[in-house]
Amino acid sequence: MLYTPGRYERISWIFCRVIIRHSRLSRNIICKDQLQRPRTSAQARTSTMAHLAILLLLALLLLASPAISSTKRTQQPKFPAIFYFGDSIFDTGNNNHIPTLGLANHPPYGRDFPGSRPTGRFSNGRLVPDLLNERLQLKEFAPPFLDRSLSDKDITTGVNFASAGSGFDDRTSRLANTMPLSAQVDLFREEYLPRLRSIAGDKEAARIIASSLMFINSGTNDFTHYYRTSRRRLGIGEYQDTVLQLARAHVKELYNLGGRQFILAGLPPFGCIPLQITLSGDLERGCVDEQNSEAQVYNSKLQKLIPTLQGSLRGSKIVYLNAYEAFTVILQGTNKYGFAETTLGCCGTGLTEVGILCNRFTPICRNVSSYVFYDAVHPTERVYRIATDYIVKNVIPQF
């Protein structure tokens, strides 16, 4: 007995046509002509109900897809902008624009940077500011503020004020003529903020600054310089306290300029920097224990200072970055990460080559990915990637 098309078949046919209109699915794939195919009534009912079930499933997927894709499209970065202050670990090219010998704007620096070009970054590739901006979906790089080609979008999404060779202590920067933290904050106040206000207006500029992240990484050069100085006016404990008070003052000034969210990095185990090991005279090339021990003392003091500082700055959030732990994990995890060399730089002998001493005439190691340090002071991009993972996992969630 042949079956005459009825209500379910017509519903199926109409439903099918609606799905075709709102999707890219082929008519031949999902629409079988239920109205023209002769079959028994039992076959027709079974086929039609199955067809309706399939169409309902497709409709649900079709309705869900825009919602899912819309969520991905409208996902906003955690911070509208990130501002970086510090030394060569963060400097993405500011020193290129000041009269200093603290430069990395020549090969072999930048050999693994996009375009294989030196940019002023003291590494073979990108630094933490670049990688963190990318991970937080802000932008691909962290442009140096002294680059006069910055666009309005660069300005509104955050820039980098860091200067290689600098420290919290102004005296640290004098030898190499770089920008100490005080000069970086001055640059933020006197040049950056007026430009931001001219682009976004006073109200929006204030909102951007208040909801952005201020990332400060400094102090290592202060203490390596301290240990290289034979005539010291202060004991190490007194000098630690002096540097901490300078750090406190800079955070407070940035707060007064509108900043509310801060990352304040502690010292890494700088006694494990190849140049520090070389200067110690240890032929077995072990880390300088005294320097690492004092770095930990400073970090302990900084961790105690932060809650007090935050409490004095209403509405602020200051998060400590345990740089010592982050870097120690890498040094002690050579098997895990595949690093074969931890006490020499990839550039030249790896003992002293840094800056102008690491240049186009200096031989480079064959496998840079197996080295922790690119020159005698600065890590490789691989290390910075691991450090960025640490920051994203352990620090960013605290905001």
mmCIF file of C-alpha atoms in Angstrom:
data_model
loop_
_atom_site.group_PDB
_atom_site.id
_atom_site.type_symbol
_atom_site.label_atom_id
_atom_site.label_comp_id
_atom_site.label_asym_id
_atom_site.label_seq_id
_atom_site.Cartn_x
_atom_site.Cartn_y
_atom_site.Cartn_z
ATOM 1 C CA MET A 1 0.000 0.000 0.000
ATOM 2 C CA LEU A 2 1.456 3.359 -1.061
ATOM 3 C CA TYR A 3 1.507 6.230 1.370
ATOM 4 C CA THR A 4 0.166 9.704 0.592
ATOM 5 C CA PRO A 5 2.360 12.532 1.981
ATOM 6 C CA GLY A 6 0.856 14.023 5.112
ATOM 7 C CA ARG A 7 1.512 16.499 7.883
ATOM 8 C CA TYR A 8 4.886 15.164 9.117
ATOM 9 C CA GLU A 9 6.363 15.025 5.625
ATOM 10 C CA ARG A 10 5.324 18.596 4.922
ATOM 11 C CA ILE A 11 6.781 19.763 8.255
ATOM 12 C CA SER A 12 9.998 17.905 7.435
ATOM 13 C CA TRP A 13 10.199 19.525 4.023
ATOM 14 C CA ILE A 14 9.585 23.066 5.370
ATOM 15 C CA PHE A 15 12.063 22.544 8.216
ATOM 16 C CA CYS A 16 14.669 21.353 5.732
ATOM 17 C CA ARG A 17 14.232 24.446 3.562
ATOM 18 C CA VAL A 18 14.644 26.755 6.590
ATOM 19 C CA ILE A 19 17.928 25.082 7.582
ATOM 20 C CA ILE A 20 19.272 25.412 4.034
ATOM 21 C CA ARG A 21 18.472 29.123 4.050
ATOM 22 C CA HIS A 22 20.424 29.745 7.292
ATOM 23 C CA SER A 23 23.395 27.439 6.765
ATOM 24 C CA ARG A 24 25.986 26.379 4.219
ATOM 25 C CA LEU A 25 24.790 22.786 4.130
ATOM 26 C CA SER A 26 24.061 21.290 0.764
ATOM 27 C CA ARG A 27 20.421 20.765 -0.165
ATOM 28 C CA ASN A 28 21.305 17.368 -1.607
ATOM 29 C CA ILE A 29 22.853 16.271 1.688
ATOM 30 C CA ILE A 30 20.017 17.038 4.080
ATOM 31 C CA CYS A 31 16.838 17.390 1.990
ATOM 32 C CA LYS A 32 15.333 14.260 0.568
ATOM 33 C CA ASP A 33 12.151 14.927 -1.293
ATOM 34 C CA GLN A 34 9.648 13.414 1.085
ATOM 35 C CA LEU A 35 6.708 14.571 -1.002
ATOM 36 C CA GLN A 36 7.567 12.753 -4.208
ATOM 37 C CA ARG A 37 9.010 9.419 -3.115
ATOM 38 C CA PRO A 38 6.412 6.556 -3.245
ATOM 39 C CA ARG A 39 6.680 4.030 -0.440
ATOM 40 C CA THR A 40 4.536 2.165 2.056
ATOM 41 C CA SER A 41 2.898 4.066 4.876
ATOM 42 C CA ALA A 42 5.006 2.305 7.520
ATOM 43 C CA GLN A 43 8.243 3.061 5.689
ATOM 44 C CA ALA A 44 7.221 6.654 5.180
ATOM 45 C CA ARG A 45 6.350 7.258 8.819
ATOM 46 C CA THR A 46 9.623 5.722 10.033
ATOM 47 C CA SER A 47 11.716 7.615 7.470
ATOM 48 C CA THR A 48 9.966 10.924 8.116
ATOM 49 C CA MET A 49 10.352 10.744 11.911
ATOM 50 C CA ALA A 50 14.045 9.879 11.557
ATOM 51 C CA HIS A 51 14.485 12.727 9.110
ATOM 52 C CA LEU A 52 12.800 15.153 11.506
ATOM 53 C CA ALA A 53 15.093 14.039 14.345
ATOM 54 C CA ILE A 54 18.182 14.691 12.204
ATOM 55 C CA LEU A 55 16.881 18.105 11.177
ATOM 56 C CA LEU A 56 16.169 19.036 14.797
ATOM 57 C CA LEU A 57 19.764 18.144 15.723
ATOM 58 C CA LEU A 58 21.124 20.205 12.831
ATOM 59 C CA ALA A 59 18.940 23.134 13.846
ATOM 60 C CA LEU A 60 20.256 23.031 17.407
ATOM 61 C CA LEU A 61 23.853 22.993 16.151
ATOM 62 C CA LEU A 62 23.080 25.839 13.774
ATOM 63 C CA LEU A 63 21.618 27.942 16.578
ATOM 64 C CA ALA A 64 24.487 27.170 18.962
ATOM 65 C CA SER A 65 27.305 27.943 16.499
ATOM 66 C CA PRO A 66 26.779 31.717 16.302
ATOM 67 C CA ALA A 67 26.618 31.939 20.080
ATOM 68 C CA ILE A 68 29.896 30.060 20.441
ATOM 69 C CA SER A 69 31.709 32.050 17.768
ATOM 70 C CA SER A 70 30.275 35.293 19.156
ATOM 71 C CA THR A 71 31.726 34.469 22.569
ATOM 72 C CA LYS A 72 35.158 33.964 21.014
ATOM 73 C CA ARG A 73 34.924 37.183 19.035
ATOM 74 C CA THR A 74 33.859 39.352 21.972
ATOM 75 C CA GLN A 75 36.320 37.956 24.523
ATOM 76 C CA GLN A 76 38.228 40.939 25.887
ATOM 77 C CA PRO A 77 41.836 41.053 27.136
ATOM 78 C CA LYS A 78 42.188 40.932 30.923
ATOM 79 C CA PHE A 79 43.776 44.396 30.873
ATOM 80 C CA PRO A 80 43.179 47.150 28.301
ATOM 81 C CA ALA A 81 46.899 47.959 28.435
ATOM 82 C CA ILE A 82 50.130 46.851 30.108
ATOM 83 C CA PHE A 83 52.973 49.232 30.964
ATOM 84 C CA TYR A 84 56.462 47.860 31.517
ATOM 85 C CA PHE A 85 59.186 49.450 33.631
ATOM 86 C CA GLY A 86 62.604 47.995 34.321
ATOM 87 C CA ASP A 87 65.915 46.915 32.838
ATOM 88 C CA SER A 88 67.282 44.843 29.935
ATOM 89 C CA ILE A 89 65.043 41.901 30.780
ATOM 90 C CA PHE A 90 62.144 44.127 29.653
ATOM 91 C CA ASP A 91 63.753 46.675 27.304
ATOM 92 C CA THR A 92 62.344 46.120 23.810
ATOM 93 C CA GLY A 93 64.332 48.928 22.179
ATOM 94 C CA ASN A 94 64.263 52.138 24.219
ATOM 95 C CA ASN A 95 68.059 52.238 24.486
ATOM 96 C CA ASN A 96 68.223 52.487 20.691
ATOM 97 C CA HIS A 97 66.991 56.062 21.086
ATOM 98 C CA ILE A 98 69.374 57.355 23.765
ATOM 99 C CA PRO A 99 73.175 57.918 23.702
ATOM 100 C CA THR A 100 74.378 54.807 25.509
ATOM 101 C CA LEU A 101 76.707 51.861 25.054
ATOM 102 C CA GLY A 102 74.041 49.560 26.492
ATOM 103 C CA LEU A 103 72.798 48.442 23.089
ATOM 104 C CA ALA A 104 71.584 45.242 21.458
ATOM 105 C CA ASN A 105 70.619 46.707 18.076
ATOM 106 C CA HIS A 106 73.158 44.618 16.176
ATOM 107 C CA PRO A 107 73.626 40.948 15.245
ATOM 108 C CA PRO A 108 73.636 38.323 16.614
ATOM 109 C CA TYR A 109 70.850 39.746 18.794
ATOM 110 C CA GLY A 110 67.453 39.175 17.236
ATOM 111 C CA ARG A 111 68.494 36.203 15.088
ATOM 112 C CA ASP A 112 65.258 34.374 16.008
ATOM 113 C CA PHE A 113 63.058 37.456 16.194
ATOM 114 C CA PRO A 114 60.435 37.721 13.413
ATOM 115 C CA GLY A 115 62.330 38.864 10.350
ATOM 116 C CA SER A 116 65.643 37.768 11.934
ATOM 117 C CA ARG A 117 66.518 41.354 12.806
ATOM 118 C CA PRO A 118 68.079 43.012 15.865
ATOM 119 C CA THR A 119 65.626 45.344 17.599
ATOM 120 C CA GLY A 120 67.432 46.315 20.780
ATOM 121 C CA ARG A 121 66.189 43.271 22.688
ATOM 122 C CA PHE A 122 68.991 41.555 24.613
ATOM 123 C CA SER A 123 68.155 38.049 23.420
ATOM 124 C CA ASN A 124 67.903 35.907 20.328
ATOM 125 C CA GLY A 125 64.177 36.613 20.083
ATOM 126 C CA ARG A 126 61.254 38.027 22.012
ATOM 127 C CA LEU A 127 61.146 39.040 25.673
ATOM 128 C CA VAL A 128 58.580 38.544 28.436
ATOM 129 C CA PRO A 129 56.698 41.799 27.621
ATOM 130 C CA ASP A 130 56.168 40.628 24.030
ATOM 131 C CA LEU A 131 55.176 37.118 25.040
ATOM 132 C CA LEU A 132 52.887 38.215 27.871
ATOM 133 C CA ASN A 133 51.079 40.726 25.654
ATOM 134 C CA GLU A 134 50.484 37.964 23.146
ATOM 135 C CA ARG A 135 49.342 35.434 25.756
ATOM 136 C CA LEU A 136 46.866 37.932 27.204
ATOM 137 C CA GLN A 137 45.537 38.676 23.697
ATOM 138 C CA LEU A 138 46.570 42.316 23.881
ATOM 139 C CA LYS A 139 48.956 42.587 20.928
ATOM 140 C CA GLU A 140 51.935 40.803 19.424
ATOM 141 C CA PHE A 141 54.755 42.934 20.855
ATOM 142 C CA ALA A 142 55.454 45.483 23.610
ATOM 143 C CA PRO A 143 56.616 48.585 21.708
ATOM 144 C CA PRO A 144 59.244 50.867 23.271
ATOM 145 C CA PHE A 145 57.830 54.285 24.085
ATOM 146 C CA LEU A 146 60.830 56.128 22.648
ATOM 147 C CA ASP A 147 60.004 54.758 19.196
ATOM 148 C CA ARG A 148 58.456 57.827 17.579
ATOM 149 C CA SER A 149 56.565 55.765 15.008
ATOM 150 C CA LEU A 150 54.046 54.517 17.586
ATOM 151 C CA SER A 151 50.434 54.569 16.477
ATOM 152 C CA ASP A 152 47.479 55.770 18.545
ATOM 153 C CA LYS A 153 46.512 52.136 19.091
ATOM 154 C CA ASP A 154 50.013 51.409 20.423
ATOM 155 C CA ILE A 155 49.563 54.241 22.892
ATOM 156 C CA THR A 156 46.122 53.181 24.114
ATOM 157 C CA THR A 157 47.064 49.500 24.567
ATOM 158 C CA GLY A 158 50.259 50.055 26.547
ATOM 159 C CA VAL A 159 53.934 50.706 25.907
ATOM 160 C CA ASN A 160 57.323 49.842 27.338
ATOM 161 C CA PHE A 161 59.520 52.257 29.299
ATOM 162 C CA ALA A 162 62.263 49.816 30.350
ATOM 163 C CA SER A 163 65.911 50.679 29.760
ATOM 164 C CA ALA A 164 68.761 48.155 29.711
ATOM 165 C CA GLY A 165 71.395 48.791 32.369
ATOM 166 C CA SER A 166 69.022 50.633 34.691
ATOM 167 C CA GLY A 167 67.927 50.103 38.268
ATOM 168 C CA PHE A 168 65.885 51.594 41.084
ATOM 169 C CA ASP A 169 69.052 53.451 42.111
ATOM 170 C CA ASP A 170 69.871 56.382 39.779
ATOM 171 C CA ARG A 171 73.600 55.765 40.290
ATOM 172 C CA THR A 172 73.324 52.366 38.639
ATOM 173 C CA SER A 173 72.424 54.008 35.320
ATOM 174 C CA ARG A 174 75.134 56.667 35.314
ATOM 175 C CA LEU A 175 77.993 54.520 34.039
ATOM 176 C CA ALA A 176 76.151 53.399 30.905
ATOM 177 C CA ASN A 177 73.970 56.533 30.618
ATOM 178 C CA THR A 178 70.669 54.652 30.632
ATOM 179 C CA MET A 179 67.248 55.573 32.084
ATOM 180 C CA PRO A 180 66.777 54.673 35.765
ATOM 181 C CA LEU A 181 63.294 53.973 37.101
ATOM 182 C CA SER A 182 62.909 57.613 38.106
ATOM 183 C CA ALA A 183 63.442 58.723 34.480
ATOM 184 C CA GLN A 184 61.052 56.055 33.223
ATOM 185 C CA VAL A 185 58.299 57.249 35.547
ATOM 186 C CA ASP A 186 59.029 60.845 34.505
ATOM 187 C CA LEU A 187 58.615 59.785 30.880
ATOM 188 C CA PHE A 188 55.282 58.165 31.716
ATOM 189 C CA ARG A 189 54.050 61.300 33.491
ATOM 190 C CA GLU A 190 55.417 64.052 31.252
ATOM 191 C CA GLU A 191 55.154 62.551 27.765
ATOM 192 C CA TYR A 192 52.995 59.438 27.740
ATOM 193 C CA LEU A 193 49.982 60.648 29.737
ATOM 194 C CA PRO A 194 49.520 63.913 27.773
ATOM 195 C CA ARG A 195 49.590 61.940 24.525
ATOM 196 C CA LEU A 196 47.088 59.386 25.831
ATOM 197 C CA ARG A 197 44.754 62.164 26.959
ATOM 198 C CA SER A 198 44.965 63.859 23.582
ATOM 199 C CA ILE A 199 43.920 60.594 21.904
ATOM 200 C CA ALA A 200 41.291 59.253 24.312
ATOM 201 C CA GLY A 201 40.197 62.260 26.348
ATOM 202 C CA ASP A 202 40.762 62.793 30.060
ATOM 203 C CA LYS A 203 37.990 60.501 31.315
ATOM 204 C CA GLU A 204 38.828 57.531 29.082
ATOM 205 C CA ALA A 205 42.559 57.981 29.691
ATOM 206 C CA ALA A 206 41.962 57.783 33.449
ATOM 207 C CA ARG A 207 39.890 54.620 32.970
ATOM 208 C CA ILE A 208 42.603 52.994 30.845
ATOM 209 C CA ILE A 209 45.337 53.717 33.390
ATOM 210 C CA ALA A 210 43.263 52.573 36.386
ATOM 211 C CA SER A 211 42.281 49.257 34.795
ATOM 212 C CA SER A 212 45.658 48.521 33.204
ATOM 213 C CA LEU A 213 48.637 46.609 34.591
ATOM 214 C CA MET A 214 51.881 48.244 35.710
ATOM 215 C CA PHE A 215 54.669 45.655 35.554
ATOM 216 C CA ILE A 216 57.937 46.585 37.288
ATOM 217 C CA ASN A 217 61.041 44.417 37.026
ATOM 218 C CA SER A 218 64.154 46.088 38.380
ATOM 219 C CA GLY A 219 66.882 45.780 41.006
ATOM 220 C CA THR A 220 69.207 43.155 39.541
ATOM 221 C CA ASN A 221 71.578 45.755 38.085
ATOM 222 C CA ASP A 222 71.610 47.625 41.396
ATOM 223 C CA PHE A 223 72.970 44.582 43.198
ATOM 224 C CA THR A 224 75.344 43.282 40.516
ATOM 225 C CA HIS A 225 76.782 46.813 40.388
ATOM 226 C CA TYR A 226 77.021 46.803 44.188
ATOM 227 C CA TYR A 227 79.065 43.606 44.169
ATOM 228 C CA ARG A 228 81.365 44.918 41.437
ATOM 229 C CA THR A 229 82.106 48.096 43.387
ATOM 230 C CA SER A 230 85.110 47.880 45.663
ATOM 231 C CA ARG A 231 84.350 51.055 47.653
ATOM 232 C CA ARG A 232 80.922 50.531 49.193
ATOM 233 C CA ARG A 233 79.370 53.210 51.341
ATOM 234 C CA LEU A 234 76.665 50.922 52.744
ATOM 235 C CA GLY A 235 76.537 47.362 53.992
ATOM 236 C CA ILE A 236 74.451 44.959 51.916
ATOM 237 C CA GLY A 237 71.538 45.065 54.374
ATOM 238 C CA GLU A 238 71.431 48.864 54.361
ATOM 239 C CA TYR A 239 71.618 48.927 50.577
ATOM 240 C CA GLN A 240 68.727 46.467 50.311
ATOM 241 C CA ASP A 241 66.618 48.773 52.465
ATOM 242 C CA THR A 242 67.608 51.770 50.315
ATOM 243 C CA VAL A 243 66.557 50.009 47.103
ATOM 244 C CA LEU A 244 63.274 48.892 48.683
ATOM 245 C CA GLN A 245 62.429 52.458 49.660
ATOM 246 C CA LEU A 246 63.120 53.569 46.096
ATOM 247 C CA ALA A 247 60.851 50.811 44.774
ATOM 248 C CA ARG A 248 58.148 51.901 47.203
ATOM 249 C CA ALA A 249 58.441 55.526 46.070
ATOM 250 C CA HIS A 250 58.130 54.616 42.378
ATOM 251 C CA VAL A 251 55.027 52.489 42.946
ATOM 252 C CA LYS A 252 53.468 55.281 44.991
ATOM 253 C CA GLU A 253 54.179 57.819 42.239
ATOM 254 C CA LEU A 254 52.604 55.580 39.578
ATOM 255 C CA TYR A 255 49.609 55.175 41.895
ATOM 256 C CA ASN A 256 49.293 58.954 42.174
ATOM 257 C CA LEU A 257 49.311 59.083 38.368
ATOM 258 C CA GLY A 258 46.306 56.749 38.248
ATOM 259 C CA GLY A 259 47.787 53.237 38.343
ATOM 260 C CA ARG A 260 45.971 50.706 40.509
ATOM 261 C CA GLN A 261 47.220 47.257 39.502
ATOM 262 C CA PHE A 262 50.891 46.366 39.868
ATOM 263 C CA ILE A 263 53.237 43.417 39.502
ATOM 264 C CA LEU A 264 56.441 43.937 41.452
ATOM 265 C CA ALA A 265 59.142 41.394 40.630
ATOM 266 C CA GLY A 266 61.688 40.182 43.135
ATOM 267 C CA LEU A 267 65.315 39.445 42.326
ATOM 268 C CA PRO A 268 66.312 36.316 40.388
ATOM 269 C CA PRO A 269 69.271 34.192 41.561
ATOM 270 C CA PHE A 270 71.662 36.669 39.939
ATOM 271 C CA GLY A 271 74.636 34.798 41.356
ATOM 272 C CA CYS A 272 73.961 32.267 38.580
ATOM 273 C CA ILE A 273 74.403 34.811 35.770
ATOM 274 C CA PRO A 274 77.429 33.707 33.687
ATOM 275 C CA LEU A 275 79.171 37.089 34.017
ATOM 276 C CA GLN A 276 78.778 37.051 37.804
ATOM 277 C CA ILE A 277 80.235 33.544 37.921
ATOM 278 C CA THR A 278 83.165 34.649 35.751
ATOM 279 C CA LEU A 279 83.875 37.674 37.971
ATOM 280 C CA SER A 280 83.809 35.443 41.058
ATOM 281 C CA GLY A 281 86.821 33.534 39.723
ATOM 282 C CA ASP A 282 85.277 30.108 40.342
ATOM 283 C CA LEU A 283 86.900 27.776 37.813
ATOM 284 C CA GLU A 284 84.240 25.126 38.460
ATOM 285 C CA ARG A 285 81.619 27.713 37.452
ATOM 286 C CA GLY A 286 79.186 27.262 40.296
ATOM 287 C CA CYS A 287 76.623 29.898 41.193
ATOM 288 C CA VAL A 288 77.819 32.604 43.613
ATOM 289 C CA ASP A 289 76.088 31.498 46.798
ATOM 290 C CA GLU A 290 76.582 34.746 48.715
ATOM 291 C CA GLN A 291 74.864 36.796 46.021
ATOM 292 C CA ASN A 292 71.967 34.355 45.724
ATOM 293 C CA SER A 293 71.551 34.321 49.485
ATOM 294 C CA GLU A 294 71.345 38.115 49.615
ATOM 295 C CA ALA A 295 68.868 38.089 46.731
ATOM 296 C CA GLN A 296 66.610 35.896 48.864
ATOM 297 C CA VAL A 297 66.980 38.246 51.842
ATOM 298 C CA TYR A 298 65.966 41.194 49.656
ATOM 299 C CA ASN A 299 62.992 39.234 48.290
ATOM 300 C CA SER A 300 61.842 38.384 51.803
ATOM 301 C CA LYS A 301 61.918 42.073 52.713
ATOM 302 C CA LEU A 302 60.031 42.973 49.530
ATOM 303 C CA GLN A 303 57.311 40.430 50.258
ATOM 304 C CA LYS A 304 56.830 41.944 53.729
ATOM 305 C CA LEU A 305 56.739 45.455 52.262
ATOM 306 C CA ILE A 306 54.034 44.777 49.662
ATOM 307 C CA PRO A 307 51.020 44.262 52.006
ATOM 308 C CA THR A 308 51.917 47.439 53.900
ATOM 309 C CA LEU A 309 52.357 49.395 50.677
ATOM 310 C CA GLN A 310 49.097 48.087 49.244
ATOM 311 C CA GLY A 311 47.264 48.963 52.452
ATOM 312 C CA SER A 312 48.509 52.541 52.228
ATOM 313 C CA LEU A 313 47.330 52.949 48.617
ATOM 314 C CA ARG A 314 43.548 52.720 48.672
ATOM 315 C CA GLY A 315 42.051 50.582 45.907
ATOM 316 C CA SER A 316 45.417 49.228 44.761
ATOM 317 C CA LYS A 317 46.411 45.639 44.047
ATOM 318 C CA ILE A 318 50.112 44.789 44.198
ATOM 319 C CA VAL A 319 51.186 41.248 43.352
ATOM 320 C CA TYR A 320 54.646 39.859 44.025
ATOM 321 C CA LEU A 321 56.397 37.956 41.248
ATOM 322 C CA ASN A 322 58.738 35.342 42.672
ATOM 323 C CA ALA A 323 61.417 35.678 39.995
ATOM 324 C CA TYR A 324 63.835 33.690 42.142
ATOM 325 C CA GLU A 325 61.580 30.642 42.129
ATOM 326 C CA ALA A 326 60.665 31.017 38.466
ATOM 327 C CA PHE A 327 64.308 31.043 37.386
ATOM 328 C CA THR A 328 65.448 28.375 39.840
ATOM 329 C CA VAL A 329 62.834 26.003 38.434
ATOM 330 C CA ILE A 330 64.459 26.429 35.030
ATOM 331 C CA LEU A 331 68.040 26.022 36.281
ATOM 332 C CA GLN A 332 67.148 22.901 38.254
ATOM 333 C CA GLY A 333 64.905 21.460 35.547
ATOM 334 C CA THR A 334 67.510 21.031 32.837
ATOM 335 C CA ASN A 335 66.348 17.489 32.076
ATOM 336 C CA LYS A 336 62.713 18.557 31.972
ATOM 337 C CA TYR A 337 63.348 21.492 29.640
ATOM 338 C CA GLY A 338 66.262 20.067 27.684
ATOM 339 C CA PHE A 339 68.889 22.681 28.592
ATOM 340 C CA ALA A 340 72.446 21.383 28.285
ATOM 341 C CA GLU A 341 74.300 24.574 29.272
ATOM 342 C CA THR A 342 73.370 26.736 32.260
ATOM 343 C CA THR A 343 76.574 28.597 33.190
ATOM 344 C CA LEU A 344 77.780 29.956 29.829
ATOM 345 C CA GLY A 345 76.185 32.209 27.270
ATOM 346 C CA CYS A 346 75.600 31.127 23.674
ATOM 347 C CA CYS A 347 77.524 34.151 22.349
ATOM 348 C CA GLY A 348 81.299 33.777 22.039
ATOM 349 C CA THR A 349 83.039 32.070 24.952
ATOM 350 C CA GLY A 350 79.944 32.686 27.045
ATOM 351 C CA LEU A 351 82.086 34.093 29.853
ATOM 352 C CA THR A 352 81.872 37.882 29.391
ATOM 353 C CA GLU A 353 80.313 38.688 26.008
ATOM 354 C CA VAL A 354 77.334 41.028 26.347
ATOM 355 C CA GLY A 355 76.205 44.169 24.507
ATOM 356 C CA ILE A 356 78.873 45.477 22.127
ATOM 357 C CA LEU A 357 81.136 42.535 23.032
ATOM 358 C CA CYS A 358 78.532 40.196 21.536
ATOM 359 C CA ASN A 359 78.516 41.307 17.907
ATOM 360 C CA ARG A 360 78.428 40.171 14.277
ATOM 361 C CA PHE A 361 82.044 38.950 14.525
ATOM 362 C CA THR A 362 81.379 36.811 17.601
ATOM 363 C CA PRO A 363 80.760 33.089 16.989
ATOM 364 C CA ILE A 364 77.438 31.710 18.172
ATOM 365 C CA CYS A 365 76.618 28.304 19.637
ATOM 366 C CA ARG A 366 75.100 25.769 17.262
ATOM 367 C CA ASN A 367 72.000 24.939 19.280
ATOM 368 C CA VAL A 368 70.659 28.027 21.056
ATOM 369 C CA SER A 369 67.638 26.131 22.377
ATOM 370 C CA SER A 370 69.936 24.096 24.633
ATOM 371 C CA TYR A 371 71.292 27.229 26.360
ATOM 372 C CA VAL A 372 69.689 29.080 29.255
ATOM 373 C CA PHE A 373 71.643 32.267 28.466
ATOM 374 C CA TYR A 374 72.068 33.915 25.075
ATOM 375 C CA ASP A 375 74.912 36.210 26.122
ATOM 376 C CA ALA A 376 76.808 36.347 29.423
ATOM 377 C CA VAL A 377 73.859 38.043 31.188
ATOM 378 C CA HIS A 378 70.562 37.588 29.357
ATOM 379 C CA PRO A 379 68.384 34.498 28.858
ATOM 380 C CA THR A 380 67.252 33.011 25.565
ATOM 381 C CA GLU A 381 63.729 33.366 24.226
ATOM 382 C CA ARG A 382 63.043 29.789 25.298
ATOM 383 C CA VAL A 383 63.687 30.742 28.908
ATOM 384 C CA TYR A 384 61.461 33.799 28.557
ATOM 385 C CA ARG A 385 58.668 31.596 27.246
ATOM 386 C CA ILE A 386 58.902 29.365 30.299
ATOM 387 C CA ALA A 387 58.978 32.438 32.545
ATOM 388 C CA THR A 388 55.888 33.803 30.801
ATOM 389 C CA ASP A 389 54.091 30.513 31.415
ATOM 390 C CA TYR A 390 54.960 30.879 35.097
ATOM 391 C CA ILE A 391 53.583 34.434 35.199
ATOM 392 C CA VAL A 392 50.352 33.491 33.430
ATOM 393 C CA LYS A 393 49.813 30.526 35.737
ATOM 394 C CA ASN A 394 50.877 31.976 39.097
ATOM 395 C CA VAL A 395 50.628 35.770 38.954
ATOM 396 C CA ILE A 396 47.951 36.928 36.505
ATOM 397 C CA PRO A 397 45.124 34.923 38.182
ATOM 398 C CA GLN A 398 45.632 37.018 41.331
ATOM 399 C CA PHE A 399 44.050 40.029 39.619
#
